[in-house]
Short mmCIF file of C-alpha atoms and ligand atoms in Angstrom, two decimals:
data_model
loop_
_atom_site.label_atom_id
_atom_site.label_comp_id
_atom_site.label_asym_id
_atom_site.label_seq_id
_atom_site.Cartn_x
_atom_site.Cartn_y
_atom_site.Cartn_z
CA MET A 99 86.73 155.78 -16.57
CA MET A 100 83.53 155.09 -14.65
CA HIS A 101 84.40 156.94 -11.66
CA PRO A 102 81.42 159.32 -10.78
CA ARG A 103 83.20 162.39 -10.06
CA SER A 104 84.79 162.07 -13.54
CA THR A 105 82.33 160.52 -15.69
CA PRO A 106 79.29 162.70 -16.67
CA ALA A 107 76.25 160.98 -16.09
CA ALA A 108 74.66 160.95 -19.64
CA ALA A 109 77.87 158.91 -20.66
CA LEU A 110 77.04 156.31 -18.69
CA ALA A 111 75.55 153.04 -20.03
CA VAL A 112 71.58 152.86 -20.63
CA VAL A 113 69.55 149.92 -21.17
CA GLY A 114 66.22 149.19 -22.13
CA ILE A 115 65.40 145.69 -20.67
CA LEU A 116 62.13 144.75 -22.50
CA GLY A 117 63.84 141.74 -23.90
CA LEU A 118 61.41 138.68 -25.28
CA ALA A 119 65.00 136.68 -24.85
CA VAL A 120 67.02 137.69 -22.16
CA ALA A 121 65.41 138.09 -18.63
CA LEU A 122 67.24 140.32 -16.54
CA GLY A 123 64.99 140.18 -13.32
CA THR A 124 63.93 143.83 -12.71
CA ARG A 125 67.25 145.60 -13.83
CA THR A 126 66.44 148.71 -15.30
CA GLN A 127 68.99 151.80 -15.56
CA THR A 128 67.80 155.45 -15.90
CA GLN A 129 70.09 158.34 -17.67
CA ALA A 130 70.62 159.37 -13.76
CA ALA A 131 71.92 156.09 -12.81
CA ARG A 132 76.21 156.13 -11.63
CA TRP A 133 78.53 153.87 -10.67
CA TYR A 134 79.94 153.62 -7.02
CA LYS A 135 82.87 151.54 -5.79
CA GLY A 136 82.04 149.87 -2.68
CA ASN A 137 83.10 147.09 0.10
CA THR A 138 80.61 145.08 1.44
CA HIS A 139 82.53 143.10 4.14
CA THR A 140 84.92 144.81 6.78
CA HIS A 141 85.72 144.34 10.41
CA THR A 142 87.00 146.68 12.85
CA LEU A 143 87.78 146.62 16.53
CA ASN A 144 84.37 145.78 17.03
CA SER A 145 85.29 142.09 15.98
CA ASP A 146 88.70 140.87 15.21
CA GLY A 147 89.70 144.13 13.14
CA ASP A 148 92.74 146.33 14.30
CA SER A 149 91.51 149.43 13.70
CA THR A 150 88.76 151.59 14.70
CA PRO A 151 85.54 152.13 12.64
CA ASP A 152 86.71 155.70 12.27
CA GLU A 153 89.91 154.52 10.97
CA VAL A 154 88.69 151.98 8.46
CA VAL A 155 86.07 154.48 7.17
CA LYS A 156 88.88 157.05 6.78
CA TRP A 157 91.24 154.21 4.20
CA TYR A 158 88.40 153.54 2.20
CA ARG A 159 87.06 157.09 1.94
CA SER A 160 90.58 157.99 1.02
CA HIS A 161 91.23 155.16 -1.72
CA GLY A 162 88.73 156.28 -3.86
CA TYR A 163 85.73 154.40 -3.00
CA GLN A 164 81.97 155.80 -2.51
CA PHE A 165 80.77 153.53 0.10
CA LEU A 166 81.74 150.53 2.80
CA VAL A 167 79.33 148.22 4.76
CA LEU A 168 80.79 147.88 8.14
CA THR A 169 80.15 143.92 9.25
CA ASP A 170 81.78 142.83 12.24
CA HIS A 171 81.05 139.48 13.82
CA ASN A 172 77.76 139.31 15.75
CA PHE A 173 78.31 142.86 16.17
CA LEU A 174 76.16 145.88 14.70
CA THR A 175 78.57 149.08 14.51
CA THR A 176 76.09 151.95 14.48
CA VAL A 177 77.35 154.03 11.58
CA ASP A 178 75.38 157.43 11.78
CA GLY A 179 78.12 159.41 13.75
CA LEU A 180 80.59 157.99 10.87
CA ASN A 181 78.03 159.54 8.45
CA ALA A 182 77.82 162.79 10.12
CA LEU A 183 81.89 162.88 10.07
CA HIS A 184 82.47 161.31 6.63
CA SER A 185 79.63 162.02 4.95
CA ALA A 186 78.99 165.95 5.17
CA SER A 187 79.72 166.41 1.14
CA GLU A 188 77.53 163.32 0.34
CA LYS A 189 80.49 161.70 -1.25
CA PHE A 190 80.87 158.89 0.74
CA LEU A 191 78.40 156.58 2.62
CA VAL A 192 78.62 153.89 5.35
CA VAL A 193 76.22 151.32 5.47
CA LYS A 194 75.53 149.37 8.73
CA GLY A 195 75.64 145.47 8.36
CA GLU A 196 76.59 142.76 10.38
CA GLU A 197 78.72 139.33 9.54
CA VAL A 198 76.11 136.79 11.16
CA THR A 199 79.00 134.02 12.58
CA ASP A 200 77.27 130.87 13.03
CA LYS A 201 78.46 127.32 12.23
CA PHE A 202 77.71 123.41 12.01
CA GLY A 203 80.25 121.15 14.20
CA ASP A 204 83.84 122.44 12.94
CA LEU A 205 82.39 124.11 9.55
CA SER A 206 82.31 128.23 9.72
CA LEU A 207 78.85 129.30 8.13
CA HIS A 208 79.29 133.30 7.65
CA ILE A 209 76.41 135.30 6.27
CA ASN A 210 76.51 138.98 5.67
CA GLY A 211 73.80 140.99 6.75
CA LEU A 212 73.60 144.35 4.95
CA ASP A 213 71.68 147.39 6.62
CA VAL A 214 69.95 145.31 8.99
CA GLU A 215 67.84 147.15 11.17
CA ARG A 216 68.87 145.19 14.05
CA LEU A 217 71.63 142.75 15.57
CA VAL A 218 70.74 139.16 14.33
CA GLU A 219 72.06 136.33 16.50
CA PRO A 220 73.04 133.32 14.84
CA GLN A 221 70.59 131.14 14.24
CA GLY A 222 72.05 127.59 14.10
CA GLY A 223 70.53 124.28 12.47
CA LYS A 224 70.21 120.58 11.75
CA SER A 225 72.69 121.02 8.66
CA VAL A 226 74.85 123.13 6.46
CA ALA A 227 71.86 124.06 4.41
CA ASP A 228 69.64 124.61 7.40
CA VAL A 229 72.05 126.89 9.38
CA LEU A 230 72.54 128.93 6.11
CA GLN A 231 68.95 129.19 5.41
CA ARG A 232 67.86 129.87 8.67
CA ASN A 233 69.85 132.92 8.98
CA VAL A 234 69.20 134.26 5.51
CA ASN A 235 65.87 134.35 6.47
CA ALA A 236 66.49 136.06 9.86
CA ILE A 237 68.55 138.71 7.59
CA ARG A 238 65.54 139.18 5.87
CA GLU A 239 63.16 139.45 8.62
CA ALA A 240 65.82 141.83 9.87
CA ARG A 241 65.02 144.14 6.62
CA GLY A 242 68.82 143.22 5.95
CA ILE A 243 70.22 142.12 2.32
CA PRO A 244 72.38 138.54 2.88
CA HIS A 245 75.04 137.58 0.84
CA ILE A 246 77.35 134.21 1.51
CA ASN A 247 80.47 134.40 2.42
CA HIS A 248 83.86 132.66 1.51
CA PRO A 249 81.94 129.46 0.75
CA ASN A 250 85.49 127.44 0.97
CA TYR A 251 86.79 128.91 3.90
CA ARG A 252 87.26 125.95 6.01
CA TRP A 253 86.21 123.87 3.27
CA SER A 254 82.70 124.76 4.88
CA ILE A 255 79.81 124.74 2.07
CA THR A 256 79.50 122.60 -0.57
CA LYS A 257 78.12 123.75 -4.50
CA ASP A 258 75.65 121.92 -3.73
CA GLU A 259 74.51 123.31 -0.08
CA LEU A 260 75.24 126.74 -1.72
CA ARG A 261 72.63 126.04 -4.69
CA GLN A 262 69.88 124.84 -2.31
CA ILE A 263 69.49 128.58 -0.55
CA GLN A 264 66.62 130.55 -0.76
CA ASN A 265 65.87 134.18 -1.00
CA ASN A 266 69.40 134.51 -1.18
CA LYS A 267 71.24 136.46 -4.68
CA LEU A 268 74.73 137.39 -3.46
CA PHE A 269 77.70 135.14 -2.91
CA GLU A 270 81.12 135.97 -2.55
CA ILE A 271 83.21 134.71 -5.67
CA TYR A 272 86.19 136.67 -4.61
CA ASN A 273 87.22 137.37 -0.87
CA GLY A 274 91.02 139.03 0.07
CA HIS A 275 91.82 137.03 3.02
CA PRO A 276 94.45 134.93 2.35
CA GLN A 277 92.76 131.57 3.67
CA VAL A 278 89.65 131.18 1.72
CA ASN A 279 90.55 128.76 -0.94
CA LEU A 280 89.27 130.47 -3.61
CA GLN A 281 90.61 128.50 -6.33
CA GLY A 282 89.67 125.28 -4.75
CA GLY A 283 91.62 122.31 -4.47
CA GLY A 284 92.38 118.63 -3.40
CA GLY A 285 88.91 117.77 -5.27
CA VAL A 286 86.97 120.80 -4.20
CA PRO A 287 86.11 123.00 -7.25
CA GLY A 288 87.05 126.78 -7.30
CA LEU A 289 84.73 129.30 -6.50
CA GLU A 290 83.98 130.27 -10.54
CA GLU A 291 83.42 126.71 -11.31
CA VAL A 292 80.84 126.31 -8.05
CA TRP A 293 79.34 129.33 -9.64
CA ASP A 294 79.15 128.04 -12.93
CA TYR A 295 77.53 124.65 -11.99
CA ILE A 296 74.76 126.51 -9.86
CA LEU A 297 73.86 129.04 -12.55
CA SER A 298 73.92 125.71 -14.99
CA SER A 299 71.32 124.08 -12.82
CA GLY A 300 69.12 127.27 -13.27
CA VAL A 301 69.61 128.90 -9.82
CA LEU A 302 70.45 132.79 -10.29
CA LEU A 303 73.37 133.95 -8.02
CA TYR A 304 75.52 136.94 -8.19
CA GLY A 305 79.31 137.27 -7.63
CA LEU A 306 80.59 139.97 -5.20
CA ALA A 307 84.30 140.39 -4.73
CA VAL A 308 84.95 141.83 -1.25
CA ASP A 309 88.11 142.65 1.30
CA ASP A 310 86.87 140.93 4.23
CA ALA A 311 89.62 143.36 5.63
CA HIS A 312 90.54 142.94 9.15
CA THR A 313 94.24 144.65 9.12
CA PHE A 314 94.67 148.00 8.47
CA LYS A 315 98.23 148.28 10.41
CA ASP A 316 100.48 145.82 8.07
CA PRO A 317 100.04 147.43 4.86
CA GLY A 318 101.52 145.08 2.17
CA ASN A 319 101.63 141.87 3.74
CA PRO A 320 99.98 139.31 1.36
CA ALA A 321 99.49 136.99 4.80
CA VAL A 322 97.12 139.62 6.40
CA ALA A 323 93.27 140.43 5.35
CA GLY A 324 94.41 143.81 4.39
CA PRO A 325 92.25 146.26 2.41
CA GLY A 326 91.72 147.17 -1.41
CA ARG A 327 91.91 143.87 -2.83
CA GLY A 328 88.34 143.22 -4.10
CA TRP A 329 85.48 145.41 -4.65
CA VAL A 330 82.04 145.91 -6.51
CA MET A 331 80.83 148.90 -8.72
CA VAL A 332 77.59 149.16 -8.36
CA ARG A 333 75.02 151.07 -10.97
CA ALA A 334 72.37 153.07 -8.65
CA GLU A 335 70.77 156.40 -8.72
CA ARG A 336 71.91 157.83 -6.02
CA LEU A 337 74.20 157.16 -3.10
CA GLU A 338 71.65 155.76 -0.85
CA ALA A 339 71.98 152.35 1.22
CA ARG A 340 68.78 150.99 0.04
CA ALA A 341 69.64 152.01 -4.16
CA LEU A 342 72.77 150.72 -3.77
CA LEU A 343 71.43 147.22 -1.96
CA ALA A 344 68.31 146.84 -4.64
CA ALA A 345 70.49 147.48 -7.79
CA MET A 346 73.30 144.84 -6.20
CA GLU A 347 70.05 142.14 -6.02
CA ARG A 348 69.03 142.62 -9.51
CA GLY A 349 72.47 142.18 -10.69
CA ASP A 350 73.18 145.83 -11.59
CA PHE A 351 77.14 145.55 -10.88
CA TYR A 352 80.32 144.04 -11.26
CA SER A 353 83.17 142.85 -9.36
CA SER A 354 86.61 143.78 -9.59
CA THR A 355 90.46 142.96 -8.36
CA GLY A 356 91.50 145.50 -10.54
CA VAL A 357 89.93 145.87 -13.42
CA VAL A 358 88.04 148.89 -14.58
CA LEU A 359 85.04 148.99 -17.38
CA SER A 360 84.63 152.30 -18.80
CA ASP A 361 81.16 150.83 -20.24
CA TYR A 362 79.36 147.90 -19.75
CA ARG A 363 75.64 147.06 -21.46
CA VAL A 364 73.34 144.35 -21.53
CA THR A 365 70.24 144.79 -24.01
CA PRO A 366 68.03 142.11 -25.50
CA LYS A 367 70.50 141.07 -28.14
CA GLU A 368 73.69 140.93 -26.89
CA MET A 369 76.42 141.92 -23.94
CA THR A 370 79.26 144.33 -24.81
CA LEU A 371 81.72 145.39 -22.35
CA THR A 372 84.75 148.12 -22.73
CA VAL A 373 87.84 148.07 -20.00
CA ALA A 374 89.43 151.31 -19.27
CA LYS A 375 92.93 150.13 -20.06
CA THR A 376 95.96 151.01 -18.23
CA THR A 377 98.95 151.51 -20.11
CA PHE A 378 101.09 148.40 -20.11
CA SER A 379 98.20 145.81 -19.71
CA LYS A 380 96.68 143.58 -22.11
CA TYR A 381 93.33 141.68 -21.67
CA ARG A 382 91.28 138.45 -22.13
CA ILE A 383 87.76 139.22 -22.40
CA GLN A 384 85.34 135.58 -22.11
CA PHE A 385 81.61 135.18 -22.17
CA ILE A 386 80.91 132.01 -20.41
CA GLY A 387 77.82 129.76 -20.59
CA LYS A 388 76.07 126.91 -19.69
CA GLY A 389 78.40 124.50 -17.71
CA GLY A 390 81.61 127.39 -17.81
CA LYS A 391 81.98 126.80 -21.56
CA VAL A 392 83.87 130.04 -23.06
CA LEU A 393 81.58 131.13 -25.80
CA HIS A 394 83.65 133.73 -27.02
CA GLU A 395 87.14 135.40 -26.11
CA ALA A 396 87.90 138.75 -27.08
CA LEU A 397 91.11 140.05 -27.05
CA ASP A 398 90.44 143.94 -27.16
CA SER A 399 87.40 145.88 -26.22
CA PRO A 400 84.92 147.13 -27.12
CA ALA A 401 83.90 143.34 -26.69
CA THR A 402 80.43 142.03 -27.72
CA TYR A 403 78.97 139.02 -27.79
CA ALA A 404 75.62 138.22 -29.44
CA PHE A 405 73.09 135.84 -27.84
CA THR A 406 71.85 133.15 -29.79
CA GLY A 407 69.16 132.18 -27.43
CA ALA A 408 70.55 128.78 -26.64
CA GLU A 409 73.27 129.61 -23.89
CA GLY A 410 71.02 129.42 -20.69
CA TYR A 411 73.01 132.26 -19.30
CA VAL A 412 75.89 134.61 -20.23
CA ARG A 413 78.42 136.25 -18.06
CA ALA A 414 81.71 137.50 -18.45
CA ARG A 415 84.77 138.23 -17.15
CA VAL A 416 88.09 140.18 -18.01
CA LEU A 417 91.42 138.76 -17.19
CA GLU A 418 94.12 141.08 -17.00
CA SER A 419 97.97 140.11 -17.94
CA ASN A 420 99.15 140.91 -14.13
CA GLY A 421 96.10 138.58 -12.46
CA GLN A 422 93.69 141.47 -12.27
CA MET A 423 90.15 140.28 -13.11
CA ALA A 424 86.51 141.34 -13.28
CA TRP A 425 83.28 139.57 -13.19
CA MET A 426 80.12 140.64 -14.67
CA GLN A 427 76.73 139.13 -13.57
CA PRO A 428 75.05 136.41 -15.36
CA ALA A 429 72.07 137.41 -18.38
CA ILE A 430 69.94 134.40 -18.27
CA VAL A 431 69.20 133.42 -21.81
CA LYS A 432 66.62 130.94 -23.17
ZN1 ZN B 548 84.00 135.42 7.55
ZN1 ZN B 549 84.57 138.66 7.89
#
């Protein structure tokens, strides 16, 4: 298991990224890097959530997470007091954030700003791409890390609009809200197809799984946006906002709706992952390249894919027999 409290740091993957063929941005890992489970999209009573920030933090802290970003609509919740209450043992971190909630006509354009230093007001703009770009820029100016949320919510952001956005590395490949149209339909592509389209066009984007949790007082109801549905596992040197966010922006994380990995390595030659199996589950591990093509499917792990140099990019996903998934981040291979 990759749980940081149960895994010796020395056993975690150590990857040298000096490859000639594989560009992994500035991704580097050190002996001290550990895996931290977190959710980067959460609401409280400070916007349309049903619970106080304190109650929300308690839920995540008591369900095996190590960090949480509070992202109310156009509201920056103060987290110093929460961290003083919940992080005395340095085992849990609350990061401040905001869901910058903008629109273009009837379309809902939501961009998270993680660890912004001040409230960012919705910026508006003259097209969908312009609104997104102006908000991404404003989040960067406030020293925050942007991520573009639920593109298919109200069918608001097309793949070509998403592809154009500059200075943004992250978008939601999975969001636990029940009305975000993850699978697409009616001729609109699902988000994995959108991701492969954008990656195939040469734009590097990393995929996040998030809860977008609003409702903590109706547990188990699939019709509400409850917690615990999608999260990220981030490989960072320490449990600190800037270390976590820098790791995410270099793609050093994976996203999950339940699948946990015990090992994950990318070297200049290959990508390898090992699933931490649960007793009765079976798995398919797919390595995907340009155009969304499945390059290789493994039925057991460790699963390895050796790069040929012609893939454009390689990403992996794990499909579990009850519908859980995990998504690795793409490595550019050329
Ligand atoms: Zn939203
Ligand atoms: Zn939200």
